mmCIF file of C-alpha atoms and ligand atoms in Angstrom:
data_model
loop_
_atom_site.group_PDB
_atom_site.id
_atom_site.type_symbol
_atom_site.label_atom_id
_atom_site.label_comp_id
_atom_site.label_asym_id
_atom_site.label_seq_id
_atom_site.Cartn_x
_atom_site.Cartn_y
_atom_site.Cartn_z
ATOM 1 C CA UNK W 268 -2.444 11.389 26.782
ATOM 2 C CA UNK W 269 -1.725 8.313 24.640
ATOM 3 C CA UNK W 270 0.898 8.772 21.934
ATOM 4 C CA UNK W 271 -0.355 8.893 18.350
ATOM 5 C CA UNK W 272 1.433 7.800 15.195
ATOM 6 C CA UNK W 273 2.121 11.491 14.552
ATOM 7 C CA UNK W 274 3.662 12.191 17.967
ATOM 8 C CA UNK W 275 5.669 8.971 17.743
ATOM 9 C CA UNK W 276 7.012 9.261 14.213
ATOM 10 C CA UNK W 277 6.637 12.722 12.605
ATOM 11 C CA UNK W 278 10.032 14.434 12.264
ATOM 12 C CA UNK W 279 11.302 16.923 9.711
ATOM 13 C CA UNK W 280 14.612 15.316 8.812
ATOM 14 C CA UNK W 281 17.299 16.865 6.559
ATOM 15 C CA UNK W 282 16.400 16.648 2.881
ATOM 16 C CA UNK W 283 12.657 16.293 3.465
ATOM 17 C CA UNK W 284 11.783 19.286 1.263
ATOM 18 C CA UNK W 285 13.867 17.920 -1.620
ATOM 19 C CA UNK W 286 12.331 14.448 -1.285
ATOM 20 C CA UNK W 287 8.836 15.923 -1.294
ATOM 21 C CA UNK W 288 9.581 18.077 -4.372
ATOM 22 C CA UNK W 289 11.054 15.054 -6.172
ATOM 23 C CA UNK W 290 7.970 12.957 -5.376
ATOM 24 C CA UNK W 291 5.606 15.603 -6.690
ATOM 25 C CA UNK W 292 7.697 16.010 -9.838
ATOM 26 C CA UNK W 293 7.587 12.258 -10.516
ATOM 27 C CA UNK W 294 3.805 12.192 -10.119
ATOM 28 C CA UNK W 295 3.310 15.242 -12.351
ATOM 29 C CA UNK W 296 5.559 13.854 -15.080
ATOM 30 C CA UNK W 297 3.927 10.412 -15.001
ATOM 31 C CA UNK W 298 0.430 11.933 -15.055
ATOM 32 C CA UNK W 299 1.399 13.909 -18.162
ATOM 33 C CA UNK W 300 3.114 11.006 -19.905
ATOM 34 C CA UNK W 301 0.341 8.469 -19.217
ATOM 35 C CA UNK W 302 -2.656 10.782 -19.343
ATOM 36 C CA UNK W 303 -5.874 8.796 -18.816
ATOM 37 C CA UNK W 304 -3.985 5.511 -18.412
ATOM 38 C CA UNK W 305 -2.363 5.776 -14.995
ATOM 39 C CA UNK W 306 -3.723 4.498 -11.693
ATOM 40 C CA UNK W 307 -2.619 4.715 -8.078
ATOM 41 C CA UNK W 308 -3.394 1.499 -6.206
ATOM 42 C CA UNK W 309 -3.958 2.469 -2.597
ATOM 43 C CA UNK W 310 -4.171 0.232 0.451
ATOM 44 C CA UNK W 311 -5.090 3.340 2.468
ATOM 45 C CA UNK W 312 -1.969 2.944 4.601
ATOM 46 C CA UNK W 313 -0.010 5.998 5.752
ATOM 47 C CA UNK W 314 2.267 6.110 2.682
ATOM 48 C CA UNK W 315 -0.709 5.765 0.378
ATOM 49 C CA UNK W 316 -2.491 8.595 2.126
ATOM 50 C CA UNK W 317 0.486 10.871 1.361
ATOM 51 C CA UNK W 318 0.232 10.003 -2.340
ATOM 52 C CA UNK W 319 -3.552 10.379 -2.316
ATOM 53 C CA UNK W 320 -3.183 13.833 -0.780
ATOM 54 C CA UNK W 321 -0.603 14.866 -3.397
ATOM 55 C CA UNK W 322 -2.789 13.618 -6.255
ATOM 56 C CA UNK W 323 -5.957 15.244 -4.914
ATOM 57 C CA UNK W 324 -4.490 18.535 -3.729
ATOM 58 C CA UNK W 325 -2.607 19.089 -7.026
ATOM 59 C CA UNK W 326 -5.501 17.888 -9.175
ATOM 60 C CA UNK W 327 -3.349 15.286 -10.920
ATOM 61 C CA UNK W 328 -5.178 13.151 -13.503
ATOM 62 C CA UNK W 329 -4.296 9.851 -11.836
ATOM 63 C CA UNK W 330 -7.119 7.383 -11.097
ATOM 64 C CA UNK W 331 -7.400 5.950 -7.586
ATOM 65 C CA UNK W 332 -8.123 2.263 -7.001
ATOM 66 C CA UNK W 333 -8.147 -0.101 -4.043
ATOM 67 C CA UNK W 334 -8.452 -3.854 -3.598
ATOM 68 C CA UNK W 335 -11.512 -4.885 -1.614
ATOM 69 C CA UNK W 336 -10.195 -8.244 -0.456
ATOM 70 C CA UNK W 337 -13.257 -8.984 1.679
ATOM 71 C CA UNK W 338 -10.965 -9.248 4.704
ATOM 72 C CA UNK W 339 -10.243 -5.596 5.495
ATOM 73 C CA UNK W 340 -10.616 -4.051 8.950
ATOM 74 C CA UNK W 341 -13.756 -1.994 9.620
ATOM 75 C CA UNK W 342 -11.422 0.951 10.278
ATOM 76 C CA UNK W 343 -9.960 0.659 6.762
ATOM 77 C CA UNK W 344 -13.393 0.517 5.140
ATOM 78 C CA UNK W 345 -14.485 3.552 7.177
ATOM 79 C CA UNK W 346 -11.398 5.444 6.024
ATOM 80 C CA UNK W 347 -12.173 4.647 2.388
ATOM 81 C CA UNK W 348 -15.511 6.448 2.646
ATOM 82 C CA UNK W 349 -13.939 9.267 4.655
ATOM 83 C CA UNK W 350 -11.209 9.841 2.058
ATOM 84 C CA UNK W 351 -13.716 10.029 -0.777
ATOM 85 C CA UNK W 352 -15.786 12.601 1.091
ATOM 86 C CA UNK W 353 -12.762 14.592 2.285
ATOM 87 C CA UNK W 354 -11.164 14.972 -1.152
ATOM 88 C CA UNK W 355 -14.300 14.718 -3.289
ATOM 89 C CA UNK W 356 -12.820 11.804 -5.233
ATOM 90 C CA UNK W 357 -14.007 8.348 -6.238
ATOM 91 C CA UNK W 358 -11.817 5.373 -5.460
ATOM 92 C CA UNK W 359 -12.360 2.358 -7.703
ATOM 93 C CA UNK W 360 -13.024 -0.840 -5.775
ATOM 94 C CA UNK W 361 -11.697 -4.088 -7.176
ATOM 95 C CA UNK W 362 -12.972 -7.259 -5.482
ATOM 96 C CA UNK W 363 -12.109 -10.931 -5.943
ATOM 97 C CA UNK W 364 -14.409 -13.257 -7.869
ATOM 98 C CA UNK W 365 -17.150 -14.154 -5.353
ATOM 99 C CA UNK W 366 -17.603 -17.729 -6.577
ATOM 100 C CA UNK W 367 -13.881 -18.423 -6.492
ATOM 101 C CA UNK W 368 -13.736 -17.120 -2.917
ATOM 102 C CA UNK W 369 -16.620 -19.380 -1.884
ATOM 103 C CA UNK W 370 -14.920 -22.392 -3.493
ATOM 104 C CA UNK W 371 -11.636 -21.584 -1.737
ATOM 105 C CA UNK W 372 -13.331 -21.168 1.636
ATOM 106 C CA UNK W 373 -15.365 -24.365 1.369
ATOM 107 C CA UNK W 374 -12.281 -26.298 0.270
ATOM 108 C CA UNK W 375 -9.855 -24.940 2.883
ATOM 109 C CA UNK W 376 -11.998 -23.814 5.821
ATOM 110 C CA UNK W 377 -11.237 -21.030 8.271
ATOM 111 C CA UNK W 378 -7.933 -19.133 8.249
ATOM 112 C CA UNK W 379 -6.216 -21.297 5.621
ATOM 113 C CA UNK W 380 -3.419 -18.713 5.388
ATOM 114 C CA UNK W 381 -2.185 -19.743 8.835
ATOM 115 C CA UNK W 382 -1.669 -23.365 7.792
ATOM 116 C CA UNK W 383 0.973 -22.995 5.099
ATOM 117 C CA UNK W 384 2.789 -20.400 3.024
ATOM 118 C CA UNK W 385 1.317 -21.998 -0.097
ATOM 119 C CA UNK W 386 -2.244 -21.546 1.160
ATOM 120 C CA UNK W 387 -1.475 -18.007 2.231
ATOM 121 C CA UNK W 388 -0.109 -17.241 -1.225
ATOM 122 C CA UNK W 389 -3.157 -18.879 -2.809
ATOM 123 C CA UNK W 390 -5.410 -16.611 -0.734
ATOM 124 C CA UNK W 391 -3.378 -13.531 -1.734
ATOM 125 C CA UNK W 392 -3.504 -14.601 -5.383
ATOM 126 C CA UNK W 393 -7.273 -14.943 -5.221
ATOM 127 C CA UNK W 394 -8.106 -11.868 -3.162
ATOM 128 C CA UNK W 395 -5.349 -9.486 -4.308
ATOM 129 C CA UNK W 396 -3.418 -10.481 -7.413
ATOM 130 C CA UNK W 397 -6.346 -11.380 -9.628
ATOM 131 C CA UNK W 398 -8.335 -8.190 -8.826
ATOM 132 C CA UNK W 399 -5.130 -6.165 -9.251
ATOM 133 C CA UNK W 400 -4.621 -7.560 -12.734
ATOM 134 C CA UNK W 401 -8.116 -6.364 -13.659
ATOM 135 C CA UNK W 402 -7.496 -2.957 -12.049
ATOM 136 C CA UNK W 403 -4.341 -2.520 -14.137
ATOM 137 C CA UNK W 404 -5.776 -3.786 -17.414
ATOM 138 C CA UNK W 405 -5.670 -1.115 -20.100
ATOM 139 C CA UNK W 406 -3.359 1.093 -18.053
ATOM 140 C CA UNK W 407 0.176 1.958 -19.041
ATOM 141 C CA UNK W 408 1.407 3.015 -15.591
ATOM 142 C CA UNK W 409 0.681 2.454 -11.917
ATOM 143 C CA UNK W 410 1.800 4.148 -8.749
ATOM 144 C CA UNK W 411 2.594 2.464 -5.424
ATOM 145 C CA UNK W 412 3.522 3.732 -1.967
ATOM 146 C CA UNK W 413 6.479 1.353 -1.500
ATOM 147 C CA UNK W 414 9.437 2.596 0.549
ATOM 148 C CA UNK W 415 12.906 1.017 0.672
ATOM 149 C CA UNK W 416 13.039 1.298 4.437
ATOM 150 C CA UNK W 417 9.943 -0.894 4.937
ATOM 151 C CA UNK W 418 11.696 -4.271 4.721
ATOM 152 C CA UNK W 419 14.719 -6.106 3.382
ATOM 153 C CA UNK W 420 12.637 -7.270 0.419
ATOM 154 C CA UNK W 421 11.959 -3.634 -0.489
ATOM 155 C CA UNK W 422 15.470 -2.297 0.147
ATOM 156 C CA UNK W 423 16.155 -1.759 -3.539
ATOM 157 C CA UNK W 424 12.765 -0.504 -4.712
ATOM 158 C CA UNK W 425 13.449 1.815 -7.676
ATOM 159 C CA UNK W 426 11.571 5.054 -8.235
ATOM 160 C CA UNK W 427 10.550 3.696 -11.595
ATOM 161 C CA UNK W 428 10.625 0.298 -13.252
ATOM 162 C CA UNK W 429 8.800 -1.605 -15.956
ATOM 163 C CA UNK W 430 6.662 -4.538 -14.834
ATOM 164 C CA UNK W 431 6.247 -7.864 -16.621
ATOM 165 C CA UNK W 432 3.324 -6.515 -18.632
ATOM 166 C CA UNK W 433 5.393 -3.559 -19.837
ATOM 167 C CA UNK W 434 3.704 -0.984 -17.606
ATOM 168 C CA UNK W 435 5.653 1.725 -15.867
ATOM 169 C CA UNK W 436 5.572 1.142 -12.111
ATOM 170 C CA UNK W 437 6.313 4.203 -10.008
ATOM 171 C CA UNK W 438 7.238 4.244 -6.333
ATOM 172 C CA UNK W 439 7.730 7.965 -5.736
ATOM 173 C CA UNK W 440 8.192 7.524 -1.969
ATOM 174 C CA UNK W 441 10.995 4.988 -2.420
ATOM 175 C CA UNK W 442 13.537 7.112 -0.528
ATOM 176 C CA UNK W 443 11.159 8.426 2.154
ATOM 177 C CA UNK W 444 11.556 7.501 5.824
ATOM 178 C CA UNK W 445 8.732 6.719 8.219
ATOM 179 C CA UNK W 446 9.437 10.129 9.798
ATOM 180 C CA UNK W 447 8.952 11.827 6.400
ATOM 181 C CA UNK W 448 5.599 10.101 5.889
ATOM 182 C CA UNK W 449 4.227 11.174 9.252
ATOM 183 C CA UNK W 450 5.749 14.639 8.928
ATOM 184 C CA UNK W 451 3.755 15.108 5.706
ATOM 185 C CA UNK W 452 0.555 13.726 7.268
ATOM 186 C CA UNK W 453 0.893 16.082 10.246
ATOM 187 C CA UNK W 454 1.793 19.138 8.158
ATOM 188 C CA UNK W 455 -1.059 18.653 5.669
ATOM 189 C CA UNK W 456 -3.715 17.359 8.055
ATOM 190 C CA UNK W 457 -4.122 14.183 6.006
ATOM 191 C CA UNK W 458 -6.801 11.701 7.144
ATOM 192 C CA UNK W 459 -5.338 8.356 8.168
ATOM 193 C CA UNK W 460 -6.339 4.923 9.448
ATOM 194 C CA UNK W 461 -6.972 5.055 13.195
ATOM 195 C CA UNK W 462 -5.284 1.644 13.504
ATOM 196 C CA UNK W 463 -1.967 3.478 13.056
ATOM 197 C CA UNK W 464 -2.580 5.082 16.461
ATOM 198 C CA UNK W 465 -2.983 1.568 17.887
ATOM 199 C CA UNK W 466 0.496 0.443 16.816
ATOM 200 C CA UNK W 467 -0.389 -0.966 13.418
ATOM 201 C CA UNK W 468 2.375 0.628 11.277
ATOM 202 C CA UNK W 469 1.503 -1.584 8.282
ATOM 203 C CA UNK W 470 -2.118 -2.528 7.634
ATOM 204 C CA UNK W 471 -3.394 -5.277 5.379
ATOM 205 C CA UNK W 472 -6.182 -7.828 5.743
ATOM 206 C CA UNK W 473 -7.504 -8.281 9.283
ATOM 207 C CA UNK W 474 -6.569 -11.981 9.702
ATOM 208 C CA UNK W 475 -3.003 -11.231 8.590
ATOM 209 C CA UNK W 476 -2.209 -8.020 10.472
ATOM 210 C CA UNK W 477 -1.485 -7.414 14.151
ATOM 211 C CA UNK W 478 -0.201 -4.509 16.225
ATOM 212 C CA UNK W 479 3.562 -4.349 16.867
ATOM 213 C CA UNK W 480 5.358 -3.639 20.109
ATOM 214 C CA UNK W 481 7.809 -0.713 20.485
ATOM 215 C CA UNK W 482 11.063 -1.512 18.700
ATOM 216 C CA UNK W 483 9.574 -4.168 16.406
ATOM 217 C CA UNK W 484 10.063 -3.841 12.663
ATOM 218 C CA UNK W 485 7.289 -1.932 10.844
ATOM 219 C CA UNK W 486 6.376 -5.089 8.857
ATOM 220 C CA UNK W 487 6.545 -7.403 11.897
ATOM 221 C CA UNK W 488 2.758 -7.333 12.254
ATOM 222 C CA UNK W 489 2.159 -8.740 8.757
ATOM 223 C CA UNK W 490 1.950 -12.576 8.403
ATOM 224 C CA UNK W 491 3.833 -12.736 11.695
ATOM 225 C CA UNK W 492 3.749 -16.538 11.763
ATOM 226 C CA UNK W 493 5.933 -16.747 8.625
ATOM 227 C CA UNK W 494 9.681 -16.411 8.037
ATOM 228 C CA UNK W 495 10.752 -12.891 7.037
ATOM 229 C CA UNK W 496 11.780 -14.019 3.534
ATOM 230 C CA UNK W 497 8.270 -15.281 2.671
ATOM 231 C CA UNK W 498 6.440 -12.157 3.797
ATOM 232 C CA UNK W 499 5.183 -10.485 0.634
ATOM 233 C CA UNK W 500 1.748 -10.974 -0.878
ATOM 234 C CA UNK W 501 3.028 -11.042 -4.449
ATOM 235 C CA UNK W 502 1.760 -7.599 -5.482
ATOM 236 C CA UNK W 503 5.311 -6.279 -5.565
ATOM 237 C CA UNK W 504 7.563 -9.303 -5.824
ATOM 238 C CA UNK W 505 7.489 -10.029 -9.510
ATOM 239 C CA UNK W 506 10.717 -9.582 -11.364
ATOM 240 C CA UNK W 507 11.167 -6.103 -12.778
ATOM 241 C CA UNK W 508 11.819 -6.164 -16.501
ATOM 242 C CA UNK W 509 14.037 -3.098 -16.174
ATOM 243 C CA UNK W 510 14.723 -0.139 -13.967
ATOM 244 C CA UNK W 511 14.839 3.466 -14.951
ATOM 245 C CA UNK W 512 16.895 6.215 -13.376
ATOM 246 C CA UNK W 513 15.274 8.491 -10.811
HETATM 247 FE FE1 SF4 O 777 -5.706 -13.627 2.284
HETATM 248 FE FE2 SF4 O 777 -4.260 -12.654 4.294
HETATM 249 FE FE3 SF4 O 777 -3.418 -12.387 1.746
HETATM 250 FE FE4 SF4 O 777 -5.511 -11.000 2.684
HETATM 251 S S1 SF4 O 777 -3.357 -10.818 3.317
HETATM 252 S S2 SF4 O 777 -5.402 -11.996 0.748
HETATM 253 S S3 SF4 O 777 -6.500 -12.526 4.039
HETATM 254 S S4 SF4 O 777 -3.655 -14.289 2.925
#
């Protein structure tokens, strides 16, 4: 039998129960503090499925939103529909401006992101950052599934910070390991992207994501043609105005 992401990664490591309780507490407190004005932006990756499950199973008043970049895998789109049916929730879809996408494509042709970091960042700005800014408009807090262990660029992700627009940005899985994430998914029977079972630990847009080989870094399959230091799409690289204690 082929290994699955669960058989490969799920482990109940010391401190898991405390980390899980802390995560739930952060979500409950933020939902109360920002009632009606808080959103969880999900990419439908494994971490984001943990947060979705916590929000849905505890009935937390946190809106769910995702960026429909127009470049997602069929497996990701199928999961989006499956998650809505499974939990009985609606996930807001935020798409880039169609005319701007057409202009960009006609100006730069096929796979512009492979030609330079600047073009890749321009594509991310168009397909991700601009729709994200609309998704966050009018909201005072947002939740992400960032973990410190994911990459060097994320090594210091705080549980809570304030973004450049003055919104609270929560990363309640900041101290979770990959083993914790898959332990939760296994224990709670959480639906997940089938690409994870095909060695895609991190899933983004189809042209910019590949499977990794055993031993490779979990982010190695993202923008693999770029230097490690350039490999963020900009959603989480803006300077934090301040950090709050856990
Ligand atoms: Fe464009 Fe790739 Fe960024 Fe998606 S991840 S927005 S396809 S450059």
